[in-house]
Amino acid sequence: QVQLVESGGGLVQAGGSLRLSCAASGGTFSMYTMGWFRQAPGKEREFVAAIIRSSGNTYYADSVKGRFTISRDNTKNTVYLQMNSVKPEDTAVYYCGQGYYGDFLRSRADYWGQGTQVTVSS
């Protein structure tokens, strides 16, 4: 069974940086499209970034474009989200997901991690 475990969340000042990690097990990691999502208090889960399994192409929500970078290390079965120039509005629980990019756009995935809290102070 596929298991996804996020780590790297925490408290960071506005303008600072943070790197989230998502370790995958139970599947062939390199064959799956991976994504990052977030859910702020009182809001629905939203798509943040994706990396396509076959091409390696990356896609981002407009709100994070130019600030966040998604990447993957197939030898470690891990996907990363590098968060730079963070803003208070980035505060949310961040989740990694595995599935199809088309599903990611409506905040759906085949498998989810447990989430990691990111809090950005002003």
Coordinates of N, CA, C and O in Angstrom, one line a residue:
Q1 N 0.8 -1.2 0.0 CA 0.0 0.0 0.0 C 0.9 1.2 0.0 O 1.9 1.3 0.6
V2 N 0.4 2.3 -0.7 CA 1.2 3.5 -0.8 C 1.0 4.3 0.5 O -0.1 4.4 1.1
Q3 N 2.2 4.8 1.0 CA 2.2 5.6 2.2 C 3.0 6.8 1.9 O 4.1 6.8 1.4
L4 N 2.5 8.0 2.3 CA 3.1 9.3 2.1 C 3.3 10.0 3.4 O 2.3 10.1 4.2
V5 N 4.5 10.4 3.7 CA 4.7 11.0 5.0 C 5.4 12.4 4.8 O 6.5 12.4 4.3
E6 N 4.8 13.5 5.2 CA 5.3 14.8 5.1 C 6.2 15.1 6.3 O 5.9 14.7 7.4
S7 N 7.1 16.0 6.1 CA 7.9 16.6 7.2 C 8.5 17.9 6.8 O 8.4 18.3 5.6
G8 N 9.0 18.7 7.7 CA 9.6 19.9 7.4 C 8.8 21.2 7.7 O 9.3 22.3 7.6
G9 N 7.6 21.0 8.2 CA 6.8 22.1 8.5 C 7.3 22.8 9.8 O 8.1 22.2 10.6
G10 N 6.8 24.0 10.1 CA 7.1 24.7 11.3 C 6.8 26.1 11.2 O 6.0 26.6 10.4
L11 N 7.4 26.9 12.1 CA 7.1 28.4 12.2 C 8.3 29.1 11.5 O 9.4 28.8 11.7
V12 N 7.9 30.0 10.6 CA 8.9 30.8 9.8 C 8.4 32.2 9.7 O 7.2 32.5 9.6
Q13 N 9.3 33.1 9.7 CA 9.0 34.6 9.5 C 8.6 34.9 8.1 O 9.2 34.2 7.1
A14 N 7.8 35.8 7.9 CA 7.5 36.3 6.5 C 8.7 36.7 5.8 O 9.6 37.4 6.4
G15 N 8.9 36.3 4.6 CA 10.0 36.6 3.8 C 11.1 35.5 3.9 O 12.0 35.5 3.1
G16 N 10.9 34.5 4.8 CA 11.8 33.5 5.0 C 11.6 32.3 4.1 O 10.8 32.3 3.2
S17 N 12.3 31.2 4.4 CA 12.2 30.0 3.5 C 12.0 28.7 4.4 O 12.4 28.7 5.5
L18 N 11.4 27.7 3.7 CA 11.2 26.5 4.3 C 11.1 25.4 3.3 O 10.7 25.7 2.1
R19 N 11.6 24.2 3.6 CA 11.6 23.1 2.6 C 10.8 22.0 3.2 O 11.1 21.4 4.3
L20 N 9.7 21.6 2.5 CA 8.9 20.4 2.9 C 9.3 19.2 2.2 O 9.7 19.3 1.0
S21 N 9.3 18.0 2.8 CA 9.6 16.8 2.2 C 8.4 15.8 2.3 O 7.6 15.9 3.3
C22 N 8.3 15.0 1.3 CA 7.3 13.9 1.3 C 7.9 12.6 0.9 O 8.3 12.5 -0.2
A23 N 8.0 11.7 1.8 CA 8.6 10.4 1.6 C 7.5 9.4 1.2 O 6.6 9.2 1.9
A24 N 7.7 8.7 0.1 CA 6.8 7.7 -0.4 C 7.3 6.3 -0.2 O 8.5 6.0 -0.4
S25 N 6.4 5.4 0.1 CA 6.7 4.0 0.2 C 5.5 3.1 -0.3 O 4.4 3.6 -0.4
G26 N 5.8 1.9 -0.7 CA 4.7 1.0 -1.1 C 4.4 1.0 -2.6 O 3.4 0.4 -3.0
G27 N 5.1 1.8 -3.4 CA 4.9 1.8 -4.8 C 6.1 2.2 -5.6 O 7.2 2.3 -5.0
T28 N 6.0 2.3 -6.9 CA 7.1 2.7 -7.7 C 7.0 4.2 -7.9 O 6.3 4.7 -8.7
F29 N 7.8 4.9 -7.0 CA 7.6 6.3 -6.9 C 7.8 7.1 -8.2 O 7.0 8.0 -8.5
S30 N 8.8 6.7 -9.0 CA 9.0 7.5 -10.2 C 7.9 7.4 -11.3 O 7.9 8.1 -12.2
M31 N 7.0 6.4 -11.1 CA 5.9 6.3 -12.1 C 4.7 7.1 -11.8 O 3.7 7.0 -12.5
Y32 N 4.7 7.8 -10.7 CA 3.5 8.6 -10.3 C 3.7 10.1 -10.3 O 4.8 10.6 -9.9
T33 N 2.7 10.8 -10.7 CA 2.7 12.2 -10.6 C 2.4 12.6 -9.1 O 1.6 12.0 -8.4
M34 N 3.2 13.6 -8.6 CA 3.1 14.0 -7.2 C 2.7 15.4 -7.1 O 3.1 16.2 -8.0
G35 N 2.0 15.8 -6.1 CA 1.6 17.1 -5.9 C 1.6 17.6 -4.4 O 1.7 16.8 -3.5
W36 N 1.6 18.9 -4.3 CA 1.5 19.5 -3.0 C 0.2 20.3 -2.9 O -0.2 21.0 -3.9
F37 N -0.5 20.3 -1.8 CA -1.8 21.0 -1.5 C -1.7 21.6 -0.2 O -0.8 21.3 0.7
R38 N -2.6 22.5 0.1 CA -2.7 23.1 1.4 C -4.1 23.5 1.8 O -4.9 23.7 0.9
Q39 N -4.3 23.5 3.1 CA -5.6 23.8 3.6 C -5.5 24.8 4.8 O -4.9 24.4 5.8
A40 N -5.9 26.0 4.6 CA -5.9 27.0 5.7 C -7.2 26.9 6.5 O -8.2 26.4 6.1
P41 N -7.1 27.4 7.8 CA -8.3 27.4 8.6 C -9.5 28.0 7.9 O -9.4 29.1 7.4
G42 N -10.7 27.3 7.9 CA -11.9 27.9 7.3 C -11.9 27.8 5.8 O -12.9 28.4 5.2
K43 N -10.9 27.3 5.2 CA -10.9 27.2 3.7 C -10.8 25.8 3.2 O -10.4 24.9 4.0
E44 N -11.2 25.6 2.0 CA -11.1 24.3 1.4 C -9.6 24.0 1.0 O -8.8 24.9 0.8
R45 N -9.3 22.7 0.8 CA -8.0 22.3 0.4 C -7.8 22.8 -1.1 O -8.7 22.8 -1.9
E46 N -6.6 23.4 -1.3 CA -6.3 23.9 -2.6 C -5.0 23.4 -3.2 O -4.1 23.0 -2.5
F47 N -4.9 23.3 -4.5 CA -3.8 22.8 -5.2 C -2.7 23.8 -5.1 O -2.9 25.0 -5.2
V48 N -1.4 23.4 -4.9 CA -0.3 24.3 -4.8 C 0.7 24.0 -6.0 O 1.1 25.0 -6.7
A49 N 1.1 22.8 -6.1 CA 2.2 22.5 -7.1 C 2.1 21.0 -7.5 O 1.6 20.2 -6.7
A50 N 2.6 20.7 -8.7 CA 2.6 19.3 -9.2 C 3.9 19.1 -10.0 O 4.4 20.0 -10.7
I51 N 4.3 17.8 -10.0 CA 5.4 17.4 -10.9 C 5.0 16.1 -11.6 O 4.6 15.2 -10.9
I52 N 5.0 16.2 -12.9 CA 4.5 15.1 -13.7 C 5.5 13.9 -13.7 O 6.7 14.1 -14.0
R53 N 4.9 12.7 -13.6 CA 5.8 11.6 -13.4 C 6.7 11.3 -14.7 O 7.8 10.9 -14.6
S54 N 6.1 11.4 -15.8 CA 6.8 11.0 -17.1 C 7.7 12.1 -17.6 O 8.8 11.8 -18.0
S55 N 7.3 13.3 -17.6 CA 8.0 14.4 -18.2 C 8.9 15.1 -17.2 O 9.9 15.8 -17.6
G56 N 8.5 15.1 -15.9 CA 9.1 16.0 -14.9 C 8.7 17.4 -15.0 O 9.2 18.3 -14.2
N57 N 7.7 17.8 -15.9 CA 7.2 19.1 -15.9 C 6.5 19.5 -14.6 O 5.9 18.7 -14.0
T58 N 6.6 20.8 -14.3 CA 6.1 21.3 -13.0 C 5.0 22.3 -13.3 O 5.1 23.0 -14.3
Y59 N 4.0 22.4 -12.4 CA 2.9 23.3 -12.5 C 2.6 23.9 -11.1 O 2.8 23.2 -10.1
Y60 N 2.2 25.1 -11.1 CA 2.0 25.8 -9.9 C 0.7 26.7 -9.9 O 0.3 27.2 -10.9
A61 N 0.1 26.8 -8.7 CA -0.9 27.7 -8.5 C -0.4 29.1 -8.7 O 0.8 29.4 -8.3
D62 N -1.2 30.0 -9.2 CA -0.8 31.4 -9.4 C -0.3 32.1 -8.1 O 0.6 32.9 -8.1
S63 N -0.9 31.7 -7.0 CA -0.5 32.3 -5.7 C 0.9 32.0 -5.2 O 1.4 32.7 -4.4
V64 N 1.5 30.9 -5.8 CA 2.8 30.6 -5.3 C 3.9 30.6 -6.4 O 5.1 30.4 -6.2
K65 N 3.4 30.9 -7.7 CA 4.3 30.9 -8.8 C 5.5 31.9 -8.6 O 5.2 33.0 -8.2
G66 N 6.7 31.4 -8.8 CA 7.8 32.3 -8.6 C 8.4 32.2 -7.2 O 9.5 32.7 -7.0
R67 N 7.7 31.7 -6.3 CA 8.1 31.6 -4.9 C 8.4 30.2 -4.4 O 9.3 29.9 -3.7
F68 N 7.6 29.2 -4.9 CA 7.7 27.8 -4.5 C 8.2 27.0 -5.6 O 8.0 27.3 -6.8
T69 N 9.0 26.0 -5.3 CA 9.5 25.1 -6.3 C 9.3 23.6 -5.9 O 9.7 23.2 -4.8
I70 N 8.7 22.8 -6.7 CA 8.5 21.4 -6.5 C 9.6 20.6 -7.2 O 9.9 20.9 -8.3
S71 N 10.1 19.6 -6.6 CA 11.1 18.7 -7.2 C 11.0 17.3 -6.6 O 10.3 17.1 -5.6
R72 N 11.7 16.4 -7.2 CA 11.6 15.0 -6.7 C 13.0 14.4 -6.8 O 13.8 14.7 -7.7
D73 N 13.3 13.5 -5.9 CA 14.5 12.7 -5.9 C 14.0 11.2 -6.0 O 13.6 10.6 -5.0
N74 N 14.1 10.6 -7.2 CA 13.6 9.3 -7.4 C 14.4 8.2 -6.6 O 13.9 7.2 -6.2
T75 N 15.7 8.5 -6.4 CA 16.5 7.6 -5.6 C 16.1 7.5 -4.2 O 16.4 6.5 -3.5
K76 N 15.5 8.6 -3.7 CA 15.1 8.6 -2.3 C 13.6 8.5 -2.1 O 13.1 8.6 -1.0
N77 N 12.9 8.3 -3.2 CA 11.4 8.3 -3.2 C 10.8 9.4 -2.5 O 9.9 9.3 -1.6
T78 N 11.3 10.6 -2.7 CA 10.9 11.8 -2.0 C 10.6 13.0 -2.9 O 11.3 13.2 -3.9
V79 N 9.5 13.7 -2.6 CA 9.2 14.9 -3.3 C 9.3 16.1 -2.4 O 9.1 15.9 -1.2
Y80 N 9.8 17.2 -2.9 CA 10.1 18.4 -2.0 C 9.2 19.6 -2.5 O 8.9 19.7 -3.6
L81 N 9.0 20.5 -1.5 CA 8.5 21.8 -1.8 C 9.3 22.8 -1.2 O 9.3 23.0 0.0
Q82 N 10.1 23.5 -2.0 CA 10.9 24.6 -1.5 C 10.1 25.9 -1.5 O 9.6 26.3 -2.5
M83 N 9.9 26.4 -0.3 CA 9.1 27.6 -0.1 C 10.0 28.8 0.2 O 10.6 28.9 1.2
N84 N 10.0 29.8 -0.7 CA 10.8 31.0 -0.5 C 9.9 32.2 -0.5 O 8.7 32.2 -1.0
S85 N 10.4 33.3 0.1 CA 9.6 34.5 0.2 C 8.2 34.2 0.8 O 7.2 34.7 0.2
V86 N 8.1 33.5 1.8 CA 6.8 33.1 2.3 C 6.0 34.3 2.9 O 6.6 35.3 3.4
K87 N 4.7 34.2 2.8 CA 3.8 35.2 3.3 C 2.9 34.7 4.4 O 2.7 33.5 4.4
P88 N 2.3 35.5 5.2 CA 1.4 35.0 6.2 C 0.2 34.2 5.6 O -0.2 33.3 6.2
E89 N -0.2 34.6 4.4 CA -1.3 33.9 3.8 C -0.9 32.5 3.3 O -1.8 31.7 2.9
D90 N 0.4 32.1 3.4 CA 0.8 30.8 3.1 C 0.6 29.8 4.3 O 0.8 28.6 4.1
T91 N 0.2 30.4 5.4 CA -0.1 29.6 6.6 C -1.2 28.6 6.3 O -2.3 28.9 5.9
A92 N -0.9 27.3 6.5 CA -1.8 26.2 6.2 C -1.2 24.9 6.6 O 0.0 24.8 6.9
V93 N -2.0 23.8 6.6 CA -1.5 22.5 6.7 C -1.2 22.1 5.3 O -2.1 22.2 4.4
Y94 N 0.0 21.6 5.0 CA 0.4 21.2 3.7 C 0.4 19.7 3.6 O 0.9 19.0 4.4
Y95 N -0.2 19.2 2.5 CA -0.3 17.8 2.2 C 0.4 17.5 0.9 O 0.3 18.2 -0.1
C96 N 1.0 16.3 0.8 CA 1.4 15.8 -0.5 C 0.4 14.8 -0.9 O -0.3 14.1 -0.1
G97 N 0.3 14.6 -2.2 CA -0.6 13.7 -2.8 C 0.0 13.0 -4.0 O 0.9 13.5 -4.7
Q98 N -0.5 11.8 -4.3 CA -0.1 11.0 -5.5 C -1.3 10.7 -6.3 O -2.4 10.3 -5.8
G99 N -1.2 10.9 -7.6 CA -2.3 10.6 -8.5 C -2.2 11.2 -9.9 O -1.1 11.1 -10.5
Y100 N -3.2 11.8 -10.4 CA -3.2 12.4 -11.7 C -3.3 13.9 -11.7 O -4.1 14.5 -10.8
Y101 N -2.6 14.6 -12.6 CA -2.6 16.0 -12.5 C -4.0 16.6 -12.7 O -4.4 17.6 -12.1
G102 N -4.8 16.0 -13.6 CA -6.1 16.5 -13.8 C -7.0 16.4 -12.6 O -7.8 17.3 -12.4
D103 N -6.7 15.4 -11.7 CA -7.4 15.4 -10.4 C -6.9 16.4 -9.5 O -7.6 17.0 -8.7
F104 N -5.6 16.7 -9.5 CA -5.0 17.6 -8.6 C -5.6 19.0 -8.8 O -5.7 19.7 -7.8
L105 N -6.0 19.4 -10.0 CA -6.6 20.7 -10.2 C -7.9 20.9 -9.5 O -8.3 22.0 -9.2
R106 N -8.5 19.8 -9.1 CA -9.7 19.9 -8.3 C -9.5 19.4 -6.9 O -10.4 18.9 -6.2
S107 N -8.2 19.4 -6.5 CA -7.8 19.1 -5.1 C -8.1 17.6 -4.7 O -8.5 17.4 -3.6
R108 N -7.9 16.7 -5.7 CA -8.2 15.3 -5.5 C -6.9 14.5 -5.7 O -6.1 14.9 -6.6
A109 N -6.7 13.4 -5.0 CA -5.6 12.6 -5.2 C -5.9 11.2 -4.9 O -6.9 10.9 -4.1
D110 N -5.1 10.2 -5.3 CA -5.4 8.8 -5.0 C -4.9 8.5 -3.6 O -5.5 7.7 -2.9
Y111 N -3.8 9.1 -3.2 CA -3.2 8.9 -1.9 C -2.8 10.2 -1.3 O -2.3 11.1 -2.0
W112 N -3.0 10.4 0.0 CA -2.6 11.6 0.8 C -1.7 11.3 1.9 O -1.7 10.2 2.5
G113 N -0.8 12.3 2.2 CA 0.0 12.2 3.4 C -0.8 12.8 4.6 O -2.0 13.2 4.4
Q114 N -0.2 12.7 5.8 CA -1.0 13.2 7.0 C -1.0 14.7 7.1 O -1.8 15.2 7.9
G115 N -0.1 15.4 6.4 CA -0.1 16.8 6.5 C 1.0 17.3 7.5 O 1.3 16.7 8.5
T116 N 1.5 18.5 7.2 CA 2.5 19.1 8.1 C 2.1 20.6 8.2 O 1.9 21.3 7.2
Q117 N 2.1 21.2 9.4 CA 1.7 22.5 9.6 C 2.8 23.5 9.2 O 4.0 23.4 9.7
V118 N 2.5 24.5 8.5 CA 3.3 25.6 8.2 C 2.7 26.9 8.7 O 1.6 27.2 8.3
T119 N 3.4 27.6 9.5 CA 2.9 28.9 10.1 C 3.9 30.0 9.8 O 5.0 29.9 10.1
V120 N 3.4 31.0 9.1 CA 4.2 32.2 8.7 C 3.8 33.4 9.6 O 2.7 33.8 9.5
S121 N 4.8 33.9 10.3 CA 4.5 35.0 11.2 C 4.9 36.3 10.5 O 5.8 36.4 9.6
S122 N 4.1 37.4 10.8 CA 4.3 38.7 10.2 C 5.2 39.6 11.1 O 5.5 39.3 12.2

